[in-house]
Amino acid sequence: NSVTIGSLPVQLSTTTIGGTARLNVTLSSATTVGATVPSYGNLYGGSDGTNFRAINVDSSGRTVVTGSVSVANLPSTQTVAGTVTANISGTVPVSGTFWQATQPVSLASLPSSTVTVGAMPNGTLTTRFGTPTTASTAFLTTAVTNTSRKYLLIQNVTTASNVITVGIGFTPTTTQGIQLAAGAGITFEASYIPTGAVWVLSSVTASNYTILEA
């Protein structure tokens, strides 16, 4: 006759194992991902090259790293999320489109106003030529006082180096007046026209002058 006996519990008080041995542990004793760590759980860790080290994780299962971590041989381009502050010194080349300080402005319409332009002054020129009658003595020319005078030109037309001194509305002297060298002249027009009589003084009687007035 035969007798079938099922599994029997075996209890060993002390077992000595020599060499390398592995002990299979069922998943129920090792708990599951996300469950509370059991009182007698398995130890998971890694080697630092010399010693066995535990691996810590946060509540989301991410590995917790303390201290500094050296990361080498990264690719040249990295994706960074968030705000990055970079301190830059020296000159940084910038390319793109830049606008000048002065910008063109277009207007739909321009303000308008009425401008009145009067007739330009015109008239007949009176030409006067002459020579001082007495050397070193002021001589009154034929250009006498003219309150309606619109233009006045006086020129020393002497070919030599003689200098004449002009006075308009006053008698010139050797130290007072407008001195004109040979070929030089003076013109009054536009906003200010003197109306006084024109006097001429020269150290010699060989000096010649021209006066144009309107």
GROMACS .gro file of C-alpha atoms in nm:
model
  214
    1ASN     CA    1   0.000   0.000   0.000
    2SER     CA    2   0.111   0.360  -0.056
    3VAL     CA    3   0.060   0.673   0.158
    4THR     CA    4   0.072   1.029   0.018
    5ILE     CA    5   0.203   1.296   0.254
    6GLY     CA    6   0.181   1.669   0.163
    7SER     CA    7   0.432   1.939   0.241
    8LEU     CA    8   0.558   1.936   0.593
    9PRO     CA    9   0.704   2.242   0.767
   10VAL     CA   10   1.070   2.216   0.836
   11GLN     CA   11   1.236   2.418   1.108
   12LEU     CA   12   1.609   2.446   1.135
   13SER     CA   13   1.755   2.598   1.443
   14THR     CA   14   2.095   2.670   1.288
   15THR     CA   15   2.212   2.628   0.930
   16THR     CA   16   2.564   2.696   0.811
   17ILE     CA   17   2.599   2.773   0.442
   18GLY     CA   18   2.940   2.791   0.288
   19GLY     CA   19   3.021   2.973  -0.034
   20THR     CA   20   2.757   3.171  -0.223
   21ALA     CA   21   2.388   3.116  -0.167
   22ARG     CA   22   2.065   3.284  -0.277
   23LEU     CA   23   1.738   3.293  -0.093
   24ASN     CA   24   1.423   3.347  -0.295
   25VAL     CA   25   1.179   3.586  -0.129
   26THR     CA   26   0.817   3.599  -0.229
   27LEU     CA   27   0.672   3.936  -0.344
   28SER     CA   28   0.432   3.947  -0.049
   29SER     CA   29   0.718   3.976   0.198
   30ALA     CA   30   0.895   4.236  -0.017
   31THR     CA   31   0.577   4.453  -0.041
   32THR     CA   32   0.461   4.632  -0.362
   33VAL     CA   33   0.543   4.965  -0.523
   34GLY     CA   34   0.362   5.246  -0.342
   35ALA     CA   35   0.268   5.034  -0.038
   36THR     CA   36   0.389   5.097   0.318
   37VAL     CA   37   0.730   4.957   0.393
   38PRO     CA   38   0.688   4.637   0.602
   39SER     CA   39   0.852   4.587   0.937
   40TYR     CA   40   1.081   4.333   0.785
   41GLY     CA   41   1.145   4.453   0.434
   42ASN     CA   42   1.423   4.386   0.191
   43LEU     CA   43   1.723   4.618   0.171
   44TYR     CA   44   1.789   4.765  -0.170
   45GLY     CA   45   2.103   4.964  -0.233
   46GLY     CA   46   2.405   5.016  -0.446
   47SER     CA   47   2.779   5.012  -0.420
   48ASP     CA   48   2.992   5.324  -0.406
   49GLY     CA   49   3.285   5.116  -0.525
   50THR     CA   50   3.382   5.011  -0.175
   51ASN     CA   51   3.079   5.003   0.052
   52PHE     CA   52   2.715   4.914   0.019
   53ARG     CA   53   2.491   5.223   0.023
   54ALA     CA   54   2.114   5.256   0.068
   55ILE     CA   55   1.903   5.424  -0.202
   56ASN     CA   56   1.645   5.679  -0.079
   57VAL     CA   57   1.338   5.789  -0.273
   58ASP     CA   58   1.071   6.055  -0.214
   59SER     CA   59   0.694   6.000  -0.199
   60SER     CA   60   0.676   6.006  -0.579
   61GLY     CA   61   0.936   5.737  -0.619
   62ARG     CA   62   1.210   5.975  -0.735
   63THR     CA   63   1.563   5.914  -0.620
   64VAL     CA   64   1.679   6.161  -0.354
   65VAL     CA   65   2.034   6.286  -0.408
   66THR     CA   66   2.218   6.480  -0.138
   67GLY     CA   67   2.546   6.661  -0.171
   68SER     CA   68   2.702   6.733  -0.509
   69VAL     CA   69   2.668   6.526  -0.822
   70SER     CA   70   2.924   6.530  -1.102
   71VAL     CA   71   2.776   6.484  -1.448
   72ALA     CA   72   3.010   6.456  -1.743
   73ASN     CA   73   2.991   6.397  -2.119
   74LEU     CA   74   2.659   6.573  -2.165
   75PRO     CA   75   2.546   6.660  -2.518
   76SER     CA   76   2.616   7.018  -2.633
   77THR     CA   77   2.247   7.113  -2.630
   78GLN     CA   78   2.034   7.077  -2.319
   79THR     CA   79   1.665   7.151  -2.271
   80VAL     CA   80   1.609   7.373  -1.967
   81ALA     CA   81   1.266   7.456  -1.827
   82GLY     CA   82   1.208   7.766  -1.616
   83THR     CA   83   1.407   8.088  -1.575
   84VAL     CA   84   1.782   8.088  -1.637
   85THR     CA   85   2.005   8.381  -1.534
   86ALA     CA   86   2.336   8.420  -1.718
   87ASN     CA   87   2.612   8.668  -1.627
   88ILE     CA   88   2.783   8.791  -1.944
   89SER     CA   89   3.093   9.011  -1.958
   90GLY     CA   90   3.258   9.174  -2.255
   91THR     CA   91   3.106   9.252  -2.594
   92VAL     CA   92   2.815   9.044  -2.716
   93PRO     CA   93   2.740   9.051  -3.092
   94VAL     CA   94   2.375   9.119  -3.170
   95SER     CA   95   2.213   9.064  -3.508
   96GLY     CA   96   1.873   9.155  -3.638
   97THR     CA   97   1.680   9.464  -3.743
   98PHE     CA   98   1.748   9.791  -3.562
   99TRP     CA   99   1.566  10.123  -3.594
  100GLN     CA  100   1.748  10.454  -3.609
  101ALA     CA  101   1.680  10.723  -3.352
  102THR     CA  102   1.491  10.939  -3.602
  103GLN     CA  103   1.182  10.776  -3.745
  104PRO     CA  104   0.989  10.890  -4.053
  105VAL     CA  105   0.647  11.027  -3.967
  106SER     CA  106   0.353  11.050  -4.201
  107LEU     CA  107   0.061  11.287  -4.143
  108ALA     CA  108  -0.284  11.260  -4.287
  109SER     CA  109  -0.295  11.636  -4.332
  110LEU     CA  110  -0.066  11.930  -4.267
  111PRO     CA  111  -0.173  12.254  -4.103
  112SER     CA  112  -0.218  12.533  -4.353
  113SER     CA  113  -0.195  12.909  -4.321
  114THR     CA  114  -0.203  13.210  -4.548
  115VAL     CA  115   0.128  13.377  -4.621
  116THR     CA  116   0.135  13.719  -4.777
  117VAL     CA  117   0.443  13.809  -4.977
  118GLY     CA  118   0.484  14.171  -5.066
  119ALA     CA  119   0.644  14.298  -5.380
  120MET     CA  120   1.023  14.297  -5.385
  121PRO     CA  121   1.168  14.647  -5.365
  122ASN     CA  122   1.279  14.786  -5.697
  123GLY     CA  123   1.360  15.118  -5.848
  124THR     CA  124   1.609  15.313  -6.053
  125LEU     CA  125   1.969  15.331  -5.934
  126THR     CA  126   2.131  15.671  -5.916
  127THR     CA  127   2.503  15.652  -5.994
  128ARG     CA  128   2.741  15.910  -5.850
  129PHE     CA  129   3.112  15.936  -5.928
  130GLY     CA  130   3.356  16.181  -5.778
  131THR     CA  131   3.697  16.278  -5.649
  132PRO     CA  132   3.777  16.459  -5.322
  133THR     CA  133   3.840  16.826  -5.399
  134THR     CA  134   4.085  16.887  -5.115
  135ALA     CA  135   4.335  16.639  -4.967
  136SER     CA  136   4.279  16.538  -4.603
  137THR     CA  137   3.954  16.737  -4.589
  138ALA     CA  138   3.609  16.577  -4.564
  139PHE     CA  139   3.410  16.623  -4.881
  140LEU     CA  140   3.028  16.611  -4.903
  141THR     CA  141   2.926  16.407  -5.203
  142THR     CA  142   2.611  16.456  -5.408
  143ALA     CA  143   2.451  16.168  -5.214
  144VAL     CA  144   2.277  16.396  -4.968
  145THR     CA  145   2.030  16.297  -4.696
  146ASN     CA  146   1.759  16.074  -4.842
  147THR     CA  147   1.485  15.946  -4.605
  148SER     CA  148   1.334  15.722  -4.877
  149ARG     CA  149   1.664  15.552  -4.962
  150LYS     CA  150   1.627  15.175  -5.029
  151TYR     CA  151   1.980  15.084  -5.134
  152LEU     CA  152   2.328  15.230  -5.090
  153LEU     CA  153   2.667  15.117  -5.222
  154ILE     CA  154   2.997  15.303  -5.177
  155GLN     CA  155   3.324  15.184  -5.337
  156ASN     CA  156   3.681  15.310  -5.360
  157VAL     CA  157   3.761  15.276  -5.733
  158THR     CA  158   4.112  15.417  -5.706
  159THR     CA  159   4.368  15.204  -5.890
  160ALA     CA  160   4.652  15.306  -5.661
  161SER     CA  161   4.690  15.222  -5.292
  162ASN     CA  162   4.495  15.529  -5.180
  163VAL     CA  163   4.250  15.481  -4.893
  164ILE     CA  164   3.927  15.677  -4.852
  165THR     CA  165   3.736  15.724  -4.528
  166VAL     CA  166   3.356  15.735  -4.552
  167GLY     CA  167   3.107  15.896  -4.317
  168ILE     CA  168   2.729  15.851  -4.354
  169GLY     CA  169   2.540  16.119  -4.168
  170PHE     CA  170   2.861  16.255  -4.009
  171THR     CA  171   3.188  16.418  -4.113
  172PRO     CA  172   3.471  16.158  -4.118
  173THR     CA  173   3.825  16.214  -3.991
  174THR     CA  174   4.143  16.010  -4.021
  175THR     CA  175   4.042  15.823  -3.705
  176GLN     CA  176   3.663  15.817  -3.742
  177GLY     CA  177   3.473  15.665  -4.031
  178ILE     CA  178   3.464  15.361  -4.260
  179GLN     CA  179   3.800  15.307  -4.430
  180LEU     CA  180   3.794  15.153  -4.778
  181ALA     CA  181   4.113  15.039  -4.948
  182ALA     CA  182   4.148  15.053  -5.327
  183GLY     CA  183   3.880  14.830  -5.481
  184ALA     CA  184   3.692  14.780  -5.153
  185GLY     CA  185   3.328  14.876  -5.104
  186ILE     CA  186   3.037  14.864  -4.860
  187THR     CA  187   2.669  14.793  -4.932
  188PHE     CA  188   2.354  14.865  -4.729
  189GLU     CA  189   2.031  14.689  -4.825
  190ALA     CA  190   1.739  14.483  -4.694
  191SER     CA  191   1.655  14.549  -4.328
  192TYR     CA  192   1.872  14.855  -4.260
  193ILE     CA  193   1.949  15.142  -4.496
  194PRO     CA  194   2.116  15.457  -4.356
  195THR     CA  195   1.953  15.775  -4.484
  196GLY     CA  196   2.223  16.030  -4.396
  197ALA     CA  197   2.440  16.225  -4.640
  198VAL     CA  198   2.760  16.054  -4.761
  199TRP     CA  199   3.097  16.220  -4.688
  200VAL     CA  200   3.436  16.114  -4.825
  201LEU     CA  201   3.786  16.189  -4.693
  202SER     CA  202   4.119  16.107  -4.864
  203SER     CA  203   4.480  16.205  -4.808
  204VAL     CA  204   4.517  16.275  -5.182
  205THR     CA  205   4.292  16.424  -5.448
  206ALA     CA  206   4.372  16.138  -5.686
  207SER     CA  207   4.126  15.906  -5.508
  208ASN     CA  208   3.805  15.815  -5.689
  209TYR     CA  209   3.478  15.684  -5.549
  210THR     CA  210   3.148  15.544  -5.679
  211ILE     CA  211   2.813  15.573  -5.502
  212LEU     CA  212   2.499  15.384  -5.607
  213GLU     CA  213   2.169  15.452  -5.434
  214ALA     CA  214   1.801  15.389  -5.492
   0.00000   0.00000   0.00000
